[in-house]
PDB file of C-alpha atoms in Angstrom:
ATOM      1  CA  MET A  99       3.863  -9.505 -17.292  1.00  0.00           C
ATOM      2  CA  LEU A 100       1.659  -6.977 -15.572  1.00  0.00           C
ATOM      3  CA  SER A 101       3.294  -3.805 -14.368  1.00  0.00           C
ATOM      4  CA  SER A 102       3.422  -3.767 -10.585  1.00  0.00           C
ATOM      5  CA  LEU A 103       2.828  -0.019 -10.555  1.00  0.00           C
ATOM      6  CA  VAL A 104      -0.291  -0.260 -12.680  1.00  0.00           C
ATOM      7  CA  VAL A 105      -1.840  -2.971 -10.552  1.00  0.00           C
ATOM      8  CA  ILE A 106      -0.861  -1.528  -7.186  1.00  0.00           C
ATOM      9  CA  SER A 107      -2.091   1.926  -8.190  1.00  0.00           C
ATOM     10  CA  ALA A 108      -5.411   0.473  -9.295  1.00  0.00           C
ATOM     11  CA  LEU A 109      -5.815  -1.628  -6.175  1.00  0.00           C
ATOM     12  CA  MET A 110      -5.017   1.053  -3.659  1.00  0.00           C
ATOM     13  CA  GLY A 111      -6.485   4.025  -5.502  1.00  0.00           C
ATOM     14  CA  MET A 112      -3.314   5.939  -4.800  1.00  0.00           C
ATOM     15  CA  THR A 113      -3.296   9.527  -6.025  1.00  0.00           C
ATOM     16  CA  VAL A 114      -1.120  12.554  -5.385  1.00  0.00           C
ATOM     17  CA  ALA A 115      -4.012  14.116  -3.461  1.00  0.00           C
ATOM     18  CA  GLN A 116      -4.121  11.354  -0.891  1.00  0.00           C
ATOM     19  CA  SER A 117      -2.668  11.841   2.565  1.00  0.00           C
ATOM     20  CA  SER A 118      -2.644   8.243   3.737  1.00  0.00           C
ATOM     21  CA  VAL A 119      -3.772   4.720   3.028  1.00  0.00           C
ATOM     22  CA  VAL A 120      -3.794   1.737   5.369  1.00  0.00           C
ATOM     23  CA  SER A 121      -2.389  -1.465   3.953  1.00  0.00           C
ATOM     24  CA  SER A 122       0.228  -4.025   4.965  1.00  0.00           C
ATOM     25  CA  LEU A 123       3.716  -4.955   3.885  1.00  0.00           C
ATOM     26  CA  PHE A 124       5.571  -8.234   3.858  1.00  0.00           C
ATOM     27  CA  LEU A 125       7.624  -7.826   7.065  1.00  0.00           C
ATOM     28  CA  PRO A 126       8.616 -11.281   8.322  1.00  0.00           C
ATOM     29  CA  GLY A 127       9.847 -11.419  11.903  1.00  0.00           C
ATOM     30  CA  PHE A 128       8.297  -8.112  12.980  1.00  0.00           C
ATOM     31  CA  ASP A 129       6.275  -7.989  16.197  1.00  0.00           C
ATOM     32  CA  SER A 130       2.917  -6.218  16.278  1.00  0.00           C
ATOM     33  CA  GLN A 131       3.536  -2.461  16.365  1.00  0.00           C
ATOM     34  CA  SER A 132       2.295   0.825  14.902  1.00  0.00           C
ATOM     35  CA  LEU A 133       4.144   1.571  11.665  1.00  0.00           C
ATOM     36  CA  VAL A 134       4.092   4.216   8.947  1.00  0.00           C
ATOM     37  CA  ALA A 135       5.754   4.057   5.540  1.00  0.00           C
ATOM     38  CA  SER A 136       6.653   6.246   2.603  1.00  0.00           C
ATOM     39  CA  ILE A 137       7.247   5.260  -1.015  1.00  0.00           C
ATOM     40  CA  VAL A 138      10.727   6.471  -1.949  1.00  0.00           C
ATOM     41  CA  THR A 139      11.407   4.717  -5.255  1.00  0.00           C
ATOM     42  CA  ALA A 140       9.060   3.179  -7.793  1.00  0.00           C
ATOM     43  CA  GLY A 141       9.649   1.522 -11.129  1.00  0.00           C
ATOM     44  CA  PRO A 142       7.978  -1.046 -13.386  1.00  0.00           C
ATOM     45  CA  ARG A 143       9.778  -3.896 -11.609  1.00  0.00           C
ATOM     46  CA  MET A 144      10.856  -2.399  -8.288  1.00  0.00           C
ATOM     47  CA  MET A 145       9.448  -0.517  -5.314  1.00  0.00           C
ATOM     48  CA  GLU A 146      11.238   0.784  -2.234  1.00  0.00           C
ATOM     49  CA  PHE A 147       9.664   1.941   1.022  1.00  0.00           C
ATOM     50  CA  PHE A 148      10.963   3.526   4.202  1.00  0.00           C
ATOM     51  CA  VAL A 149       9.194   2.090   7.233  1.00  0.00           C
ATOM     52  CA  GLU A 150       9.376   3.608  10.706  1.00  0.00           C
ATOM     53  CA  CYS A 151       7.507   3.883  13.992  1.00  0.00           C
ATOM     54  CA  ALA A 152       4.289   5.869  13.885  1.00  0.00           C
ATOM     55  CA  PRO A 153       4.494   9.410  15.306  1.00  0.00           C
ATOM     56  CA  GLY A 154       4.003   9.511  19.061  1.00  0.00           C
ATOM     57  CA  VAL A 155       4.748   5.823  19.588  1.00  0.00           C
ATOM     58  CA  ASP A 156       7.194   5.061  22.400  1.00  0.00           C
ATOM     59  CA  ALA A 157      10.459   3.690  21.013  1.00  0.00           C
ATOM     60  CA  ASN A 158      10.225   0.887  23.577  1.00  0.00           C
ATOM     61  CA  ASP A 159       6.997  -0.252  21.910  1.00  0.00           C
ATOM     62  CA  CYS A 160       8.339  -0.125  18.366  1.00  0.00           C
ATOM     63  CA  GLY A 161      11.473  -1.664  16.937  1.00  0.00           C
ATOM     64  CA  ALA A 162      11.330  -0.177  13.449  1.00  0.00           C
ATOM     65  CA  GLY A 163      13.638   2.721  13.814  1.00  0.00           C
ATOM     66  CA  PRO A 164      15.419   4.556  12.514  1.00  0.00           C
ATOM     67  CA  ARG A 165      14.087   4.114   9.007  1.00  0.00           C
ATOM     68  CA  VAL A 166      13.845   0.566   7.750  1.00  0.00           C
ATOM     69  CA  SER A 167      14.228   0.239   3.990  1.00  0.00           C
ATOM     70  CA  VAL A 168      12.107  -2.374   2.222  1.00  0.00           C
ATOM     71  CA  THR A 169      12.786  -3.116  -1.447  1.00  0.00           C
ATOM     72  CA  MET A 170      10.698  -5.453  -3.594  1.00  0.00           C
ATOM     73  CA  GLN A 171      11.556  -6.887  -6.996  1.00  0.00           C
ATOM     74  CA  PRO A 172      10.283  -9.940  -8.879  1.00  0.00           C
ATOM     75  CA  GLY A 173      11.140 -12.955  -6.761  1.00  0.00           C
ATOM     76  CA  THR A 174      13.218 -11.050  -4.206  1.00  0.00           C
ATOM     77  CA  TYR A 175      12.700  -9.016  -1.062  1.00  0.00           C
ATOM     78  CA  GLU A 176      15.306  -6.893   0.724  1.00  0.00           C
ATOM     79  CA  LEU A 177      15.216  -5.195   4.112  1.00  0.00           C
ATOM     80  CA  GLY A 178      17.855  -2.947   5.620  1.00  0.00           C
ATOM     81  CA  ILE A 179      18.431  -1.047   8.856  1.00  0.00           C
ATOM     82  CA  ASN A 180      21.371   1.353   8.999  1.00  0.00           C
ATOM     83  CA  ASN A 181      22.075   2.790  12.446  1.00  0.00           C
ATOM     84  CA  PRO A 182      25.831   2.409  13.009  1.00  0.00           C
ATOM     85  CA  PRO A 183      27.609   1.746  15.247  1.00  0.00           C
ATOM     86  CA  ALA A 184      24.721   0.436  17.336  1.00  0.00           C
ATOM     87  CA  PHE A 185      22.999  -1.709  14.750  1.00  0.00           C
ATOM     88  CA  THR A 186      23.252  -2.436  11.048  1.00  0.00           C
ATOM     89  CA  MET A 187      21.257  -5.184   9.409  1.00  0.00           C
ATOM     90  CA  SER A 188      20.610  -6.343   5.873  1.00  0.00           C
ATOM     91  CA  GLU A 189      18.343  -9.167   4.773  1.00  0.00           C
ATOM     92  CA  ARG A 190      17.730 -10.555   1.303  1.00  0.00           C
ATOM     93  CA  CYS A 191      15.066 -13.162   0.610  1.00  0.00           C
ATOM     94  CA  VAL A 192      14.669 -15.248  -2.509  1.00  0.00           C
ATOM     95  CA  ILE A 193      10.991 -16.102  -2.954  1.00  0.00           C
ATOM     96  CA  GLU A 194       9.988 -19.421  -4.471  1.00  0.00           C
ATOM     97  CA  GLN A 195       6.469 -20.828  -4.327  1.00  0.00           C
ATOM     98  CA  GLN A 196       5.291 -20.388  -0.698  1.00  0.00           C
ATOM     99  CA  LYS A 197       8.847 -20.405   0.625  1.00  0.00           C
ATOM    100  CA  ALA A 198      11.402 -17.691   1.264  1.00  0.00           C
ATOM    101  CA  VAL A 199      15.105 -18.376   1.740  1.00  0.00           C
ATOM    102  CA  CYS A 200      16.557 -15.380   3.554  1.00  0.00           C
ATOM    103  CA  THR A 201      20.162 -14.439   4.302  1.00  0.00           C
ATOM    104  CA  MET A 202      20.579 -11.887   7.087  1.00  0.00           C
ATOM    105  CA  SER A 203      23.670 -10.045   8.240  1.00  0.00           C
ATOM    106  CA  ALA A 204      23.601  -8.196  11.576  1.00  0.00           C
ATOM    107  CA  LEU A 205      26.366  -6.051  13.058  1.00  0.00           C
ATOM    108  CA  GLY A 206      26.761  -3.598  15.917  1.00  0.00           C
ATOM    109  CA  SER A 207      26.743  -3.419  19.693  1.00  0.00           C
ATOM    110  CA  GLU A 208      22.962  -3.863  19.867  1.00  0.00           C
ATOM    111  CA  ALA A 209      22.808  -6.903  17.582  1.00  0.00           C
ATOM    112  CA  ASN A 210      21.485  -9.906  19.496  1.00  0.00           C
ATOM    113  CA  ASP A 211      23.250 -12.417  17.254  1.00  0.00           C
ATOM    114  CA  PRO A 212      25.907 -10.650  15.173  1.00  0.00           C
ATOM    115  CA  GLY A 213      27.022 -12.413  12.044  1.00  0.00           C
ATOM    116  CA  VAL A 214      25.415 -13.962   8.986  1.00  0.00           C
ATOM    117  CA  GLU A 215      22.498 -16.384   9.132  1.00  0.00           C
ATOM    118  CA  THR A 216      20.382 -18.101   6.481  1.00  0.00           C
ATOM    119  CA  THR A 217      16.850 -19.212   7.292  1.00  0.00           C
ATOM    120  CA  THR A 218      13.980 -20.741   5.353  1.00  0.00           C
ATOM    121  CA  MET A 219      10.410 -19.581   5.924  1.00  0.00           C
ATOM    122  CA  GLU A 220       7.414 -21.628   4.810  1.00  0.00           C
ATOM    123  CA  ASP A 221       3.797 -20.638   4.050  1.00  0.00           C
ATOM    124  CA  ILE A 222       4.763 -17.005   3.563  1.00  0.00           C
ATOM    125  CA  THR A 223       1.338 -16.002   2.242  1.00  0.00           C
ATOM    126  CA  THR A 224      -0.226 -16.302   5.712  1.00  0.00           C
ATOM    127  CA  ALA A 225      -1.046 -13.213   7.770  1.00  0.00           C
ATOM    128  CA  ASP A 226       1.840 -13.923  10.161  1.00  0.00           C
ATOM    129  CA  PHE A 227       4.284 -12.515   7.614  1.00  0.00           C
ATOM    130  CA  PHE A 228       2.437  -9.244   6.981  1.00  0.00           C
ATOM    131  CA  MET A 229       2.222  -6.100   9.113  1.00  0.00           C
ATOM    132  CA  PRO A 230      -0.381  -3.315   8.918  1.00  0.00           C
ATOM    133  CA  VAL A 231       1.298  -0.113   7.771  1.00  0.00           C
ATOM    134  CA  THR A 232      -0.077   3.382   7.194  1.00  0.00           C
ATOM    135  CA  ILE A 233       1.472   4.760   4.016  1.00  0.00           C
ATOM    136  CA  THR A 234       1.686   8.515   4.466  1.00  0.00           C
ATOM    137  CA  ALA A 235       4.003   9.783   1.729  1.00  0.00           C
ATOM    138  CA  GLY A 236       5.335   9.050  -1.713  1.00  0.00           C
ATOM    139  CA  PHE A 237       2.086   8.979  -3.654  1.00  0.00           C
ATOM    140  CA  ASP A 238       3.605  11.516  -6.040  1.00  0.00           C
ATOM    141  CA  VAL A 239       6.535   9.152  -6.636  1.00  0.00           C
ATOM    142  CA  LEU A 240       4.172   6.336  -7.481  1.00  0.00           C
ATOM    143  CA  ALA A 241       2.029   8.544  -9.712  1.00  0.00           C
ATOM    144  CA  ALA A 242       5.074   9.827 -11.609  1.00  0.00           C
ATOM    145  CA  ALA A 243       6.444   6.331 -12.102  1.00  0.00           C
ATOM    146  CA  THR A 244       3.081   5.067 -13.276  1.00  0.00           C
ATOM    147  CA  ALA A 245       2.835   7.927 -15.778  1.00  0.00           C
ATOM    148  CA  THR A 246       6.364   7.222 -17.021  1.00  0.00           C
ATOM    149  CA  ASP A 247       5.568   3.530 -17.392  1.00  0.00           C
ATOM    150  CA  ALA A 248       2.430   4.358 -19.358  1.00  0.00           C
ATOM    151  CA  GLY A 249       4.321   6.771 -21.603  1.00  0.00           C
ATOM    152  CA  ALA A 250       7.041   4.223 -22.300  1.00  0.00           C
ATOM    153  CA  THR A 251       4.509   1.618 -23.367  1.00  0.00           C
ATOM    154  CA  GLY A 252       2.341   4.136 -25.201  1.00  0.00           C
ATOM    155  CA  GLY A 253      -0.753   2.707 -23.585  1.00  0.00           C
ATOM    156  CA  SER A 254      -3.171   3.152 -20.771  1.00  0.00           C
ATOM    157  CA  THR A 255      -2.279   2.442 -17.150  1.00  0.00           C
ATOM    158  CA  THR A 256      -5.528   0.576 -16.710  1.00  0.00           C
ATOM    159  CA  SER A 257      -5.062  -3.174 -16.398  1.00  0.00           C
ATOM    160  CA  PRO A 258      -7.600  -5.523 -17.992  1.00  0.00           C
ATOM    161  CA  ALA A 259     -10.240  -7.191 -15.891  1.00  0.00           C
ATOM    162  CA  ARG A 260      -9.198 -10.559 -14.552  1.00  0.00           C
ATOM    163  CA  SER A 261     -11.098 -13.418 -13.044  1.00  0.00           C
ATOM    164  CA  THR A 262     -10.858 -14.222  -9.330  1.00  0.00           C
ATOM    165  CA  GLU A 263      -8.971 -17.393 -10.146  1.00  0.00           C
ATOM    166  CA  ASP A 264      -6.405 -15.533 -12.239  1.00  0.00           C
ATOM    167  CA  SER A 265      -6.006 -12.523  -9.991  1.00  0.00           C
ATOM    168  CA  PRO A 266      -3.134 -12.247  -7.504  1.00  0.00           C
ATOM    169  CA  VAL A 267      -5.466 -10.373  -5.191  1.00  0.00           C
ATOM    170  CA  THR A 268      -7.620 -11.979  -2.529  1.00  0.00           C
ATOM    171  CA  SER A 269      -9.667 -10.510   0.267  1.00  0.00           C
ATOM    172  CA  GLY A 270      -8.352  -9.453   3.645  1.00  0.00           C
ATOM    173  CA  PRO A 271      -9.653  -7.356   6.551  1.00  0.00           C
ATOM    174  CA  VAL A 272     -11.312  -4.028   5.890  1.00  0.00           C
ATOM    175  CA  GLY A 273      -8.909  -1.176   5.153  1.00  0.00           C
ATOM    176  CA  THR A 274      -9.319   2.597   5.030  1.00  0.00           C
ATOM    177  CA  GLU A 275      -8.244   5.302   2.650  1.00  0.00           C
ATOM    178  CA  THR A 276      -8.132   9.010   3.496  1.00  0.00           C
ATOM    179  CA  SER A 277      -8.167  11.728   0.860  1.00  0.00           C
ATOM    180  CA  ALA A 278      -6.263  14.972   1.313  1.00  0.00           C
ATOM    181  CA  SER A 279      -9.104  16.735  -0.459  1.00  0.00           C
ATOM    182  CA  THR A 280     -11.742  18.283   1.813  1.00  0.00           C
ATOM    183  CA  GLU A 281     -14.393  17.081  -0.601  1.00  0.00           C
ATOM    184  CA  GLU A 282     -13.868  13.375  -0.243  1.00  0.00           C
ATOM    185  CA  THR A 283     -12.962  10.855   2.438  1.00  0.00           C
ATOM    186  CA  SER A 284     -13.544   7.241   1.556  1.00  0.00           C
ATOM    187  CA  VAL A 285     -13.725   4.129   3.691  1.00  0.00           C
ATOM    188  CA  SER A 286     -13.446   0.740   2.094  1.00  0.00           C
ATOM    189  CA  THR A 287     -16.695  -1.185   2.358  1.00  0.00           C
ATOM    190  CA  GLY A 288     -15.117  -4.386   1.187  1.00  0.00           C
ATOM    191  CA  ALA A 289     -11.805  -6.053   1.734  1.00  0.00           C
ATOM    192  CA  ALA A 290      -8.569  -4.275   0.991  1.00  0.00           C
ATOM    193  CA  PRO A 291      -6.154  -6.055  -1.356  1.00  0.00           C
ATOM    194  CA  ARG A 292      -3.938  -8.907  -0.326  1.00  0.00           C
ATOM    195  CA  ILE A 293      -1.137 -10.091  -2.555  1.00  0.00           C
ATOM    196  CA  THR A 294      -0.998 -13.860  -2.839  1.00  0.00           C
ATOM    197  CA  ARG A 295       1.850 -16.278  -3.574  1.00  0.00           C
ATOM    198  CA  ASP A 296       1.818 -15.586  -7.319  1.00  0.00           C
ATOM    199  CA  ALA A 297       2.452 -11.906  -6.688  1.00  0.00           C
ATOM    200  CA  ILE A 298       5.319 -12.697  -4.358  1.00  0.00           C
ATOM    201  CA  VAL A 299       7.010 -15.248  -6.573  1.00  0.00           C
ATOM    202  CA  GLY A 300       7.050 -13.223  -9.804  1.00  0.00           C
ATOM    203  CA  GLY A 301       6.902 -14.878 -13.189  1.00  0.00           C
ATOM    204  CA  ALA A 302       4.792 -14.765 -16.318  1.00  0.00           C
ATOM    205  CA  ALA A 303       1.527 -13.741 -14.682  1.00  0.00           C
ATOM    206  CA  ALA A 304       2.737 -12.259 -11.418  1.00  0.00           C
ATOM    207  CA  LEU A 305       3.575  -8.895  -9.964  1.00  0.00           C
ATOM    208  CA  VAL A 306       6.627  -7.514  -8.280  1.00  0.00           C
ATOM    209  CA  GLY A 307       7.917  -9.248  -5.108  1.00  0.00           C
ATOM    210  CA  ALA A 308       5.998  -9.241  -1.879  1.00  0.00           C
ATOM    211  CA  ALA A 309       3.880  -6.126  -2.000  1.00  0.00           C
ATOM    212  CA  PHE A 310       0.741  -4.730  -0.422  1.00  0.00           C
ATOM    213  CA  ALA A 311      -1.355  -7.121   1.606  1.00  0.00           C
ATOM    214  CA  LEU A 312      -4.395  -7.197   3.838  1.00  0.00           C
TER     215      LEU A 312
END
């Protein structure tokens, strides 16, 4: 199985020197809004992000606050919001083929429908389930985890070339990457990565959970 860190690092060109990169995360049920994210935990088979409203965005125009935690592992996706006593929510999705079976628990005075609910979502590889997010922090976490993964395997972090048919990456809209270095600012001239069903499902030739898209 390919290491999710190796592939994601290669796709996004993430380095410690970077200040931000525009991508998208699997965020089912989210309305269109300006979001930023930071990588807080990274491992060979797990990644965790904190997602929140972009700086300067009116709270009435953004529902992702305070910090929303998003955790991805092979075949599973977890989302949590912890803002007691007003609102606490946890959601865990089991990914299978193009379907996600999600169990959500919502509590608090601001919960529209408090309690536990299980829903099934179909065709989860469509753009409706992904939200553009500007990742602004945590590149050092990813770099350190990638280096640790490479050291543990005693090999390079470079993944072998794969054919289009075999790759979990397909094209999406143009994305941008911004370097913290004053010497270099790059703009993608092609399509930024999109993770397809195989990457979401996990398995012999897949990556970790639902990861970067668009």
